[in-house]
Amino acid sequence: MSSAAFRNLRPLLRPRSIAVVGASQRRNRGTRIIENLQRFGFKGEIHVVNPKYDEVLGFPCVPSVNDLPDGVDLIVAAVGADAALAAVRDAGARGIGAAVLIGSGFGEGTAGKERAAELRRVLDRYGMVACGPNCYGTADFVSGATAFSGRIVDPLPLGNVALVMQSGALSHAVTDPAMGRGFGLSALITTGNELSTTVSDYVAWYAQDETTQVIGVFLEGLRDADKFAEACRLARANGKAVVVVSGGRSSLGRQAAMAHTGAISGSAAALDGLLASVGAIRVNDLDEFRETLLLFSHLRRTKPHAEEVAVLSISGGASGLVADAAEATGLPMTSLEPAAVEQLTEILPDFSMVNNPLDVTGSAVEDPTILLRSLRVVAAQPRVGVVVFAMNVGLSGPGQEEIYRTQAELLAEVAAETDTPIVLLTMAAGPLDPVVHATTEKAGVAVVMGLRSGVQALKAWLDWPKFTLEQRPEIAKVEQWPSPHPVASGTDALQTLADSGVPVAPFGLAATAEEVAEVVARIGTPVVLKIESPDIAHKTEVGGVRLGLASPEEAQAAARTMLDSVRTHAPEARINGFLVQKMVDGDRFECLMGVVADPQVGLVLSVAPGGVLAELMGPAASRPVPLSARDAKELIDSGVLGTLLAGYRGAPVYDRAALVQTLVRFSEMAASLPGLAAAEVNPLLVLPEGQGVVAVDCLLINDQAAPEEH
């Protein structure tokens, strides 16, 4: 998908002329839209549609959309649902290219659904783009086109962060706590019910905007996962970070999200996998969201020249807490070189210990040069990509505030001397002293507030440059499902798996007991024998499985006994013969790999330890199909599987490379099957290093299967 495949949002976000429908002298949402347009310096024409007034806020009114002059690009409907629909219909007929619908009533109840369907027809008929309905609107601060009905925090400087929110109200939880910290936006978009444009369109638009360097997204549900993934790839290709926080991670949260936006919400693991596959940054809550956006915004053009972190503090307690947070997050803390340890030993008081995090002790309050000299030593370390100073709070009272202001000045002094980024981390969230802000802002020292959120933001910033986009193959769908039945198992499934390049234990289909002996003679012993029937889901319960058969004669006799047992316990079942398969001897590690159709993301693949370990491990990470080799490696390393394959506690080292290749091939097979709902290989045996993998059993289910067959 190229950028041309996304909606052209220029008439919506960069209009030359805007008409506000419903602005009133009684101060309503339409009035606030006009006030926002004035406040943020919109240079184009502003028109008002309201038959009740001659003027609103000094702008002359016309009675209807049909009375507007030519050249209007955007109408903003701040009226009831029926009036909004009529306004959009008239606008389309006039050649107006875009609309923002503020109100609700397009989806709620039977009348709302009918109204939504008619709105889609109108938009399609006239080729219009629209934001909403049920939203605050759009605010493009680059052009000043703030067709936005909500209050916007004041002051809000023009910045390089575009916020795209599926909840308008939650935008305040991002912008308001960041007041006084230099947090500026290039855009604030609230998408509402997304009847026309979606989150994906806005991410793609701002991925190509010169002012925007960071895109923050609040998601409740994706309507177009493939399109969203492509928008994130476009942003990554253009060097712009996409930071995502999502609601609906629990079952109750998913219900709330669906009730709010109407979008289907899938599993958290599937969404996480999608974001990881395109290099988007997944954060856990709004505090982490805000701090990550702020850090990326401040360090937008700075890339770490090394991957490790050094932390300094004047408190031993703070140092311990930072160390705990760093370990929990995986923040790579540097080991100071011997020469640096020697220098710091000379600088610090005799009772101090030289570690990382480094406690410069309270003596640095009385003698600030202790902190200054220590910062210089640490910043010069070749493996240090960022120096962090952990300060208690951002704002304090008289007396204490001078300490923090002095520390900010020292950070600024060192920042001017080094190319290594300097970051101020406060141990607690809260407001920031305006003097500290002015000092750090001028010096290019980034500030993150709150220990956990700040450490997570630092980890994301250090990790972001490591991701590289990989070209994914276009997988064509095969024409036919590999079985005459919606559930393909046995030879149909194994042959499909083998044809995709996944190694499968030797097998054959025998129509009779005599043919069983012939297959065994060909593939070797020992073998497992299974009844082949589309009507029997649990073969062991009807005597349809025998293991460890050591000769053709034993297998032939077992087949006759098996057939009698199956006919007794399942007399109506269709019997297609016997699956004969060579058993795999020797050392091996048992895995389970599967694909399921997530309602939001689509087909996603997971892999996990199999056998008795499967139930102990909990939900596995996933990635959308088809996988890249990097995706496969990340899945293996996302849990304990990577550790177990590497020779855990004296066990052999297993063939990780073969597993990576197999995951990629299995994912490509899954992507090619029409109507696939689920696929599972269990077990997949990973052999010792260099010996490959072997699939033993496979199940394929399409979307025509009955629920009880899944």
XYZ file of C-alpha atoms in Angstrom:
710
model
C 0.000 0.000 0.000
C 1.439 3.356 -1.010
C 0.705 6.736 0.535
C -1.658 7.326 -2.388
C -3.964 4.627 -0.969
C -4.830 6.801 2.035
C -7.538 9.460 1.993
C -6.559 12.937 0.852
C -7.167 14.959 4.005
C -6.104 18.349 2.673
C -9.645 19.831 2.497
C -10.274 18.537 6.022
C -7.031 19.555 7.736
C -5.668 22.383 5.574
C -8.817 24.105 4.238
C -8.730 27.595 2.760
C -12.281 28.394 3.847
C -14.445 26.972 6.665
C -18.185 27.202 7.305
C -19.452 26.524 10.833
C -23.034 25.251 10.839
C -24.909 25.990 14.060
C -22.716 28.570 15.784
C -24.937 30.692 17.999
C -24.909 33.930 19.966
C -25.882 31.766 22.945
C -22.347 30.313 23.048
C -22.388 26.676 22.060
C -19.993 24.209 20.506
C -20.130 26.044 17.206
C -19.138 29.272 18.925
C -16.168 27.565 20.535
C -15.033 26.317 17.134
C -14.922 29.898 15.861
C -13.048 31.024 18.985
C -10.477 28.264 18.471
C -10.048 29.258 14.829
C -9.377 32.834 15.918
C -7.094 31.865 18.783
C -4.850 29.683 16.641
C -4.613 32.132 13.768
C -6.580 30.545 10.947
C -5.879 32.769 7.938
C -8.677 31.577 5.676
C -12.280 32.692 5.445
C -14.753 31.815 8.215
C -18.471 31.599 7.428
C -21.400 30.925 9.756
C -24.597 29.084 8.852
C -27.511 29.890 11.171
C -30.914 31.189 9.996
C -31.685 32.679 13.424
C -28.969 35.347 13.477
C -27.472 38.041 11.325
C -24.008 37.558 12.830
C -22.111 35.476 15.394
C -18.861 36.750 16.936
C -18.743 39.401 14.231
C -19.082 36.952 11.335
C -22.167 37.405 9.135
C -24.579 34.460 9.019
C -26.250 32.847 6.021
C -29.445 30.817 6.440
C -28.249 27.570 4.829
C -25.308 25.763 3.289
C -26.821 26.516 -0.115
C -26.336 30.231 0.573
C -22.583 29.959 1.187
C -20.236 31.562 -1.345
C -18.195 29.373 -3.657
C -14.798 28.138 -2.514
C -15.657 26.670 0.894
C -13.520 23.574 1.555
C -14.881 22.396 4.906
C -18.153 22.532 6.796
C -18.278 21.867 10.531
C -21.700 20.668 11.645
C -22.308 21.570 15.295
C -26.018 20.723 15.110
C -28.289 17.731 15.720
C -27.962 14.553 13.699
C -30.725 15.188 11.154
C -29.630 18.772 10.561
C -25.999 17.653 10.266
C -26.915 15.032 7.670
C -28.850 17.609 5.670
C -25.925 20.047 5.856
C -23.473 17.426 4.579
C -25.833 16.509 1.747
C -26.116 20.153 0.698
C -22.353 20.626 1.062
C -21.632 17.675 -1.199
C -23.983 19.036 -3.834
C -22.125 22.378 -3.633
C -18.753 20.683 -4.207
C -17.493 21.161 -0.646
C -14.914 18.432 -0.092
C -14.886 17.818 3.663
C -17.026 17.821 6.779
C -16.621 17.521 10.538
C -19.658 16.168 12.389
C -19.502 17.009 16.078
C -22.732 15.468 17.380
C -23.880 11.907 17.943
C -26.939 10.116 16.576
C -25.196 8.122 13.831
C -25.136 4.590 15.182
C -27.238 4.607 18.329
C -30.458 2.632 17.846
C -32.256 1.752 14.626
C -32.694 5.368 13.540
C -29.035 6.099 14.222
C -27.870 3.139 12.146
C -30.090 4.201 9.245
C -28.754 7.745 9.521
C -25.162 6.442 9.503
C -25.825 4.385 6.379
C -27.288 7.425 4.625
C -24.309 9.552 5.671
C -21.933 7.013 4.128
C -23.943 7.058 0.911
C -23.819 10.855 0.768
C -20.069 10.972 1.430
C -19.406 8.308 -1.206
C -21.686 9.975 -3.753
C -19.840 13.276 -3.555
C -16.358 11.943 -2.790
C -16.191 13.812 0.526
C -13.983 13.080 3.531
C -15.377 13.523 7.026
C -14.260 13.380 10.631
C -16.668 11.917 13.162
C -19.473 11.911 13.944
C -19.444 12.055 17.747
C -16.125 13.845 18.157
C -14.524 17.100 19.278
C -13.262 17.635 15.747
C -9.880 18.294 14.161
C -7.244 20.833 15.122
C -4.339 21.336 12.739
C -2.117 23.852 14.507
C 0.252 24.189 11.547
C -2.440 25.868 9.450
C -4.565 27.121 12.340
C -7.525 25.136 10.986
C -8.864 24.193 14.404
C -12.349 22.881 13.638
C -12.463 21.783 17.247
C -15.410 22.088 19.622
C -13.543 21.314 22.848
C -11.510 23.543 25.091
C -7.793 23.481 24.337
C -5.282 24.030 27.102
C -3.790 27.527 27.181
C -1.004 28.110 26.427
C -0.407 25.416 23.832
C 2.615 26.161 21.645
C 2.991 24.893 18.110
C 5.095 21.751 18.337
C 6.073 18.557 16.577
C 3.630 16.067 18.162
C 0.402 15.071 16.407
C -2.185 13.509 18.721
C -4.746 11.194 17.116
C -7.308 10.174 19.715
C -10.305 7.856 19.640
C -11.361 9.598 22.847
C -11.554 13.372 22.694
C -11.952 13.843 26.435
C -8.758 11.915 27.179
C -6.725 14.411 25.182
C -6.851 16.608 28.297
C -5.054 13.867 30.246
C -2.164 14.274 27.820
C -1.966 18.015 27.288
C -3.092 19.475 30.619
C -0.534 17.777 32.923
C 2.208 18.840 30.503
C 1.471 22.555 30.914
C 4.604 24.538 31.562
C 6.870 21.887 30.069
C 7.074 23.141 26.493
C 4.813 20.411 25.142
C 3.661 21.607 21.741
C 1.339 20.009 19.210
C 1.179 20.078 15.450
C -2.299 18.539 15.545
C -5.024 17.239 17.834
C -7.435 14.914 16.051
C -10.431 13.199 17.645
C -11.791 10.564 15.290
C -15.215 9.797 16.769
C -17.195 6.999 15.131
C -14.925 6.943 12.050
C -17.674 6.607 9.446
C -15.380 8.095 6.807
C -11.810 8.637 7.951
C -10.052 6.446 10.509
C -7.040 6.682 12.774
C -5.012 5.155 9.945
C -5.704 8.054 7.581
C -4.540 10.629 10.132
C -1.391 8.689 11.045
C -0.516 8.467 7.349
C -1.195 12.181 6.804
C 0.998 13.348 9.671
C 3.648 10.781 8.770
C 4.162 12.982 5.702
C 3.857 16.345 7.468
C 7.142 18.246 7.742
C 6.344 19.803 11.123
C 5.325 16.556 12.803
C 8.068 14.328 14.200
C 6.092 12.220 16.684
C 2.570 10.784 16.390
C 0.683 9.803 19.527
C -2.329 7.507 19.128
C -5.006 6.502 21.623
C -6.784 3.390 20.344
C -9.970 1.713 21.445
C -10.442 -0.419 18.355
C -9.059 -0.768 14.833
C -11.385 -0.929 11.858
C -8.609 -1.376 9.290
C -5.608 -3.135 10.809
C -3.737 -3.602 7.517
C -4.138 0.070 6.676
C -3.029 1.109 10.158
C 0.049 -1.092 9.876
C 0.912 0.515 6.547
C 0.465 3.991 8.038
C 2.889 3.082 10.829
C 5.379 1.749 8.280
C 5.087 5.017 6.377
C 5.818 6.954 9.556
C 8.804 4.731 10.358
C 10.140 5.102 6.809
C 9.937 8.881 7.247
C 11.770 8.757 10.578
C 8.736 9.543 12.741
C 7.897 7.690 15.926
C 4.368 6.370 16.484
C 3.482 5.957 20.169
C 0.306 4.013 20.974
C -1.731 3.581 24.138
C -4.852 1.457 23.933
C -7.922 0.771 25.984
C -9.838 -2.485 25.944
C -7.044 -4.761 27.163
C -9.354 -6.553 29.591
C -12.727 -8.130 28.804
C -14.525 -5.284 30.579
C -12.327 -2.756 28.817
C -13.166 -4.294 25.436
C -16.877 -4.022 26.188
C -16.467 -0.360 27.166
C -14.407 0.405 24.060
C -16.949 -1.190 21.752
C -19.784 0.694 23.434
C -17.884 3.963 22.996
C -16.639 3.758 19.418
C -18.510 0.835 17.915
C -15.204 -0.640 16.761
C -14.496 -4.309 17.311
C -11.746 -4.834 19.861
C -9.534 -7.904 19.598
C -7.015 -9.410 21.958
C -4.320 -7.288 23.552
C -1.635 -9.750 22.437
C -2.733 -9.472 18.804
C -2.626 -5.676 18.881
C 0.746 -5.731 20.648
C 2.050 -8.038 17.938
C 0.812 -5.758 15.182
C 2.474 -2.728 16.765
C 5.747 -4.579 17.312
C 5.811 -5.780 13.706
C 5.703 -2.204 12.354
C 8.020 -0.578 14.895
C 5.350 1.381 16.764
C 5.934 2.044 20.456
C 3.394 0.440 22.769
C 2.932 2.114 26.174
C 0.849 1.042 29.149
C -1.020 4.119 30.354
C -1.544 7.820 29.800
C 1.334 8.910 32.056
C 3.767 6.767 30.106
C 2.149 7.973 26.875
C 2.680 11.631 27.771
C 6.262 11.202 28.998
C 7.257 9.153 25.957
C 5.807 11.776 23.632
C 7.620 14.534 25.514
C 10.958 12.723 25.438
C 10.740 11.931 21.727
C 9.580 15.478 21.043
C 12.560 17.019 22.837
C 15.117 14.549 21.447
C 13.498 14.393 17.999
C 16.684 14.825 16.014
C 19.031 13.185 18.487
C 20.014 9.549 18.132
C 21.938 7.808 20.898
C 25.531 7.129 19.875
C 25.628 4.253 22.370
C 23.011 1.983 23.948
C 23.745 2.182 27.665
C 22.557 4.523 30.400
C 24.258 6.205 33.335
C 22.171 7.614 36.189
C 23.234 10.067 38.894
C 21.370 11.221 41.989
C 22.062 12.966 45.280
C 20.070 10.265 47.101
C 20.970 6.673 47.821
C 17.279 5.869 48.079
C 16.591 7.363 44.680
C 19.506 5.428 43.210
C 18.053 2.184 44.522
C 14.599 2.907 43.147
C 16.014 3.825 39.746
C 18.049 0.603 39.717
C 14.911 -1.424 40.448
C 12.919 0.331 37.725
C 15.753 -0.060 35.222
C 16.027 -3.793 35.859
C 12.260 -4.297 35.627
C 12.129 -2.384 32.344
C 15.271 -3.772 30.783
C 16.956 -0.372 30.649
C 20.633 -1.153 29.898
C 22.726 0.332 32.699
C 26.392 0.822 31.874
C 29.333 -0.487 33.860
C 31.727 2.369 34.516
C 35.233 1.893 33.155
C 38.128 1.597 35.630
C 39.492 5.041 34.739
C 36.084 6.598 35.390
C 35.782 4.768 38.712
C 39.167 6.146 39.717
C 38.191 9.709 38.759
C 34.865 9.495 40.583
C 36.539 8.074 43.671
C 38.665 11.224 43.827
C 35.619 13.491 43.329
C 33.162 11.890 45.754
C 33.337 11.853 49.574
C 35.249 9.000 51.190
C 32.060 7.297 52.420
C 30.480 7.057 48.965
C 30.493 4.055 46.624
C 31.016 4.286 42.877
C 28.200 2.411 41.155
C 25.625 2.975 38.450
C 23.229 4.479 39.453
C 25.729 6.819 41.069
C 24.857 8.421 44.396
C 26.864 11.643 44.491
C 25.488 12.057 48.049
C 24.030 15.068 49.784
C 27.496 16.605 49.800
C 26.741 17.731 46.249
C 24.126 20.107 47.667
C 26.751 21.895 49.734
C 29.370 21.622 47.001
C 27.651 21.611 43.579
C 30.973 21.046 41.830
C 30.767 17.408 42.991
C 27.737 16.906 40.764
C 29.215 18.974 37.937
C 32.496 17.049 37.829
C 30.717 13.693 38.171
C 28.407 14.508 35.281
C 31.389 15.340 33.094
C 33.125 12.048 33.874
C 30.035 9.953 33.223
C 29.091 11.799 30.017
C 32.538 11.025 28.600
C 32.047 7.246 28.894
C 32.073 5.735 25.370
C 29.302 3.209 26.061
C 26.920 5.787 27.538
C 24.188 6.899 25.138
C 22.288 9.051 27.629
C 23.057 10.549 31.041
C 20.128 10.775 33.448
C 19.977 12.880 36.589
C 17.295 11.701 39.012
C 15.843 14.658 40.921
C 13.223 14.312 43.652
C 10.450 16.534 42.289
C 9.947 19.117 39.577
C 8.676 21.883 41.840
C 9.399 22.618 45.492
C 8.988 25.401 48.004
C 11.275 28.267 49.022
C 14.737 27.124 50.035
C 14.543 23.708 48.426
C 13.679 25.157 45.026
C 17.112 26.801 44.822
C 18.745 23.383 45.086
C 16.798 22.096 42.090
C 17.412 25.241 40.082
C 21.143 24.955 40.704
C 21.082 21.309 39.632
C 19.278 22.285 36.427
C 21.982 24.867 35.714
C 24.674 22.217 36.169
C 22.895 19.887 33.752
C 22.675 22.725 31.239
C 26.384 23.445 31.610
C 27.355 19.837 30.901
C 24.850 19.573 28.046
C 26.651 22.438 26.325
C 29.941 20.524 26.552
C 28.915 17.066 25.293
C 27.088 15.374 22.444
C 25.647 12.821 24.864
C 22.005 13.683 25.631
C 21.312 14.791 29.200
C 17.893 13.948 30.660
C 16.363 15.178 33.901
C 14.163 12.509 35.509
C 11.968 13.428 38.468
C 11.202 10.678 40.943
C 7.593 11.824 41.258
C 5.168 13.236 38.709
C 3.833 16.747 39.129
C 4.330 20.333 37.986
C 7.687 21.651 36.837
C 9.347 24.752 38.260
C 9.198 27.373 35.477
C 12.804 28.349 36.179
C 13.935 24.729 35.872
C 11.920 24.420 32.677
C 13.423 27.576 31.180
C 16.947 26.411 32.028
C 16.556 22.903 30.656
C 14.570 23.980 27.587
C 17.229 26.482 26.541
C 20.004 23.926 27.023
C 18.227 21.077 25.229
C 17.967 18.982 28.387
C 14.878 16.786 28.146
C 12.686 16.376 31.241
C 10.632 13.261 32.032
C 8.517 13.113 35.171
C 7.613 10.116 37.315
C 10.032 7.241 37.884
C 8.256 4.368 36.155
C 6.925 6.416 33.241
C 10.254 8.169 32.772
C 12.281 4.958 32.736
C 9.852 3.370 30.264
C 10.168 6.423 28.015
C 13.961 6.226 28.129
C 13.871 2.535 27.211
C 11.582 3.274 24.251
C 13.844 6.074 23.019
C 16.962 3.894 23.196
C 15.227 0.987 21.457
C 13.586 2.976 18.670
C 16.607 3.290 16.324
C 17.263 -0.471 16.497
C 14.165 -1.342 14.485
C 14.486 -1.607 10.724
C 11.601 -2.103 8.322
C 11.619 -5.416 6.486
C 9.988 -5.992 3.140
C 7.129 -8.435 3.580
C 6.194 -10.766 0.748
C 2.830 -10.454 -0.945
C 1.136 -13.799 -0.341
C -1.435 -14.846 -2.921
C -4.440 -16.821 -1.748
C -4.675 -20.373 -3.081
C -7.879 -21.063 -4.954
C -9.146 -24.001 -2.939
C -9.372 -25.088 0.686
C -7.152 -28.195 1.102
C -9.983 -30.471 2.221
C -13.588 -31.195 1.248
C -14.424 -30.504 4.899
C -14.216 -27.209 6.860
C -11.857 -28.904 9.316
C -8.758 -30.312 7.641
C -6.734 -32.759 9.690
C -4.698 -35.871 9.110
C -3.195 -36.308 5.673
C -4.898 -33.245 4.139
C -3.434 -30.935 6.761
C -0.027 -32.617 6.890
C 0.332 -32.526 3.105
C -0.590 -28.825 3.056
C 2.016 -28.220 5.736
C 4.674 -30.197 3.874
C 3.894 -28.398 0.609
C 4.563 -25.091 2.383
C 8.104 -26.185 3.235
C 7.580 -27.193 6.859
C 9.375 -30.494 7.613
C 6.811 -33.170 8.494
C 7.448 -36.613 9.980
C 7.115 -39.196 7.153
C 3.501 -40.281 6.733
C 1.104 -42.008 4.392
C -2.589 -42.706 3.967
C -3.695 -46.318 3.877
C -7.179 -47.315 2.771
C -7.028 -50.813 4.281
C -5.182 -52.736 6.959
C -3.104 -54.395 4.236
C -2.057 -50.996 2.886
C -1.075 -49.981 6.422
C 1.594 -52.674 6.359
C 2.849 -51.420 2.986
C 3.164 -47.829 4.250
C 5.028 -48.982 7.368
C 7.470 -50.955 5.243
C 8.134 -47.819 3.208
C 8.549 -45.196 5.961
C 10.076 -47.354 8.708
C 9.251 -48.007 12.351
C 8.145 -47.282 14.994
C 4.909 -45.686 13.787
C 1.757 -44.130 15.149
C -1.549 -45.195 13.627
C -4.632 -42.935 13.581
C -8.084 -43.389 12.148
C -8.771 -40.936 9.306
C -12.293 -39.525 9.674
C -13.786 -36.012 9.322
C -16.442 -36.914 11.895
C -14.242 -37.919 14.822
C -12.689 -35.010 16.729
C -11.318 -36.993 19.679
C -9.834 -40.137 18.191
C -8.463 -41.616 21.418
C -11.975 -41.842 22.894
C -13.080 -44.300 20.196
C -9.858 -46.321 20.081
C -8.648 -44.466 17.011
C -4.981 -43.979 17.998
C -2.156 -46.513 18.525
C 1.445 -45.594 19.338
C 4.793 -47.344 19.058
C 3.899 -50.002 16.496
C 7.189 -51.741 15.739
C 6.555 -53.747 12.568
C 4.319 -53.862 9.488
C 2.564 -56.936 10.876
C 1.854 -55.302 14.228
C 0.541 -52.189 12.491
C -1.713 -54.251 10.202
C -3.227 -56.099 13.148
C -3.681 -52.835 15.050
C -5.523 -51.356 12.063
C -8.065 -54.190 12.041
C -8.648 -53.877 15.789
C -8.914 -50.084 15.478
C -11.502 -50.298 12.717
C -13.694 -52.604 14.805
C -13.442 -50.271 17.812
C -14.301 -47.160 15.812
C -17.297 -48.811 14.152
C -18.554 -49.858 17.570
C -18.142 -46.443 19.248
C -18.912 -44.199 16.244
C -21.032 -46.231 13.850
C -22.153 -43.189 11.805
C -18.656 -41.801 11.269
C -17.230 -41.714 7.768
C -13.947 -43.637 7.581
C -11.391 -42.573 4.973
C -8.683 -44.996 6.010
C -5.665 -44.795 8.312
C -2.952 -42.206 8.821
C 0.389 -43.930 9.311
C 3.245 -41.752 10.569
C 6.833 -42.400 11.567
C 7.506 -41.611 15.221
C 10.434 -39.299 15.954
C 13.104 -40.790 18.217
C 15.853 -39.071 20.153
C 16.213 -35.785 21.955
C 13.769 -33.037 20.989
C 11.985 -30.023 22.432
C 8.229 -29.905 22.033
C 6.581 -26.696 20.793
C 3.121 -25.629 19.793
C 2.611 -23.130 16.985
C -0.763 -21.820 15.997
C -2.620 -19.189 14.018
C -5.974 -17.687 14.967
C -8.152 -15.036 13.351
C -8.297 -12.054 15.693
C -11.447 -9.970 15.085
C -9.417 -6.756 14.975
C -5.970 -7.605 13.626
C -6.737 -10.630 11.456
C -4.606 -13.768 11.354
C -1.929 -13.810 14.057
C 0.666 -16.461 14.859
C 1.940 -17.580 18.256
C 4.532 -20.115 19.355
C 5.092 -21.523 22.819
C 6.567 -24.498 24.661
C 4.300 -27.499 24.194
C 3.416 -30.561 26.209
C 2.917 -30.115 29.938
C 4.537 -26.651 29.800
C 1.865 -25.161 27.528
C -0.724 -24.514 30.245
C 1.839 -23.081 32.664
C 3.146 -20.364 30.379
C 0.004 -18.253 30.006
C -0.885 -16.312 26.845
C 1.863 -16.224 24.236
C 2.928 -13.196 22.235
C 1.769 -13.042 18.635
C 2.534 -11.398 15.287
C 0.350 -10.837 12.217
C 0.960 -13.183 9.306
C 3.021 -13.392 7.235
C 5.985 -13.122 9.593
C 9.406 -11.736 8.843
C 12.457 -13.500 10.233
C 12.731 -10.726 12.817
C 9.134 -11.315 13.894
C 9.871 -15.000 14.380
C 12.981 -14.306 16.446
C 11.100 -11.814 18.624
C 8.315 -14.325 19.253
C 10.830 -16.933 20.376
C 12.501 -14.450 22.719
C 9.299 -12.862 24.054
C 8.862 -15.544 26.720
C 10.855 -18.446 28.120
C 11.029 -20.350 24.833
C 14.281 -18.725 23.767
C 15.897 -19.610 27.091
C 14.696 -23.222 26.923
C 16.017 -23.666 23.389
C 19.451 -22.316 24.345
C 20.399 -25.269 26.536
C 18.663 -24.542 29.815
C 20.218 -26.287 32.838
C 22.264 -28.794 30.909
C 19.715 -29.617 28.221
C 20.924 -29.657 24.608
C 20.957 -26.526 22.498
C 18.065 -26.906 20.073
C 17.801 -25.763 16.457
C 16.584 -22.194 16.869
C 17.445 -21.225 13.278
C 15.284 -24.033 11.899
C 12.407 -22.953 14.151
C 12.674 -19.374 12.850
C 12.501 -20.608 9.258
C 9.569 -22.887 10.082
C 7.583 -20.097 11.737
C 8.008 -17.931 8.641
C 6.900 -20.737 6.299
C 3.936 -21.673 8.499
C 2.849 -18.024 8.567
C 3.038 -17.801 4.776
C 0.957 -20.963 4.480
C -1.645 -19.486 6.834
C -1.766 -16.239 4.864
C -2.388 -18.176 1.645
C -5.334 -20.309 2.795
C -8.755 -18.893 1.897
C -11.101 -18.423 4.840
C -8.670 -19.710 7.450
C -10.009 -19.318 10.994
C -7.369 -21.299 12.899
C -4.353 -23.517 12.326
C -2.309 -25.491 14.801
C 0.781 -27.657 14.700
C 1.034 -29.639 17.918
C 3.539 -30.935 18.529
C 6.296 -29.301 16.553
C 9.499 -31.043 17.584
C 12.656 -28.918 17.647
C 15.692 -31.179 17.341
C 19.231 -30.494 18.604
C 21.115 -27.700 16.858
C 21.739 -28.398 13.193
C 19.148 -31.189 12.957
C 16.065 -29.122 12.128
C 12.459 -29.421 13.220
C 9.709 -31.962 12.580
C 5.966 -31.340 12.589
C 3.916 -34.280 13.828
C 0.281 -33.195 13.745
C -1.613 -30.354 12.087
C -5.157 -29.018 12.214
C -6.651 -26.442 9.830
C -10.094 -24.871 10.397
C -11.873 -22.508 8.044
C -14.531 -19.933 8.782
C -17.325 -22.262 7.670
C -16.692 -24.671 10.529
C -19.258 -24.889 13.309
C -18.198 -23.178 16.579
C -17.826 -26.522 18.373
C -15.250 -27.574 15.770
C -12.887 -24.709 16.694
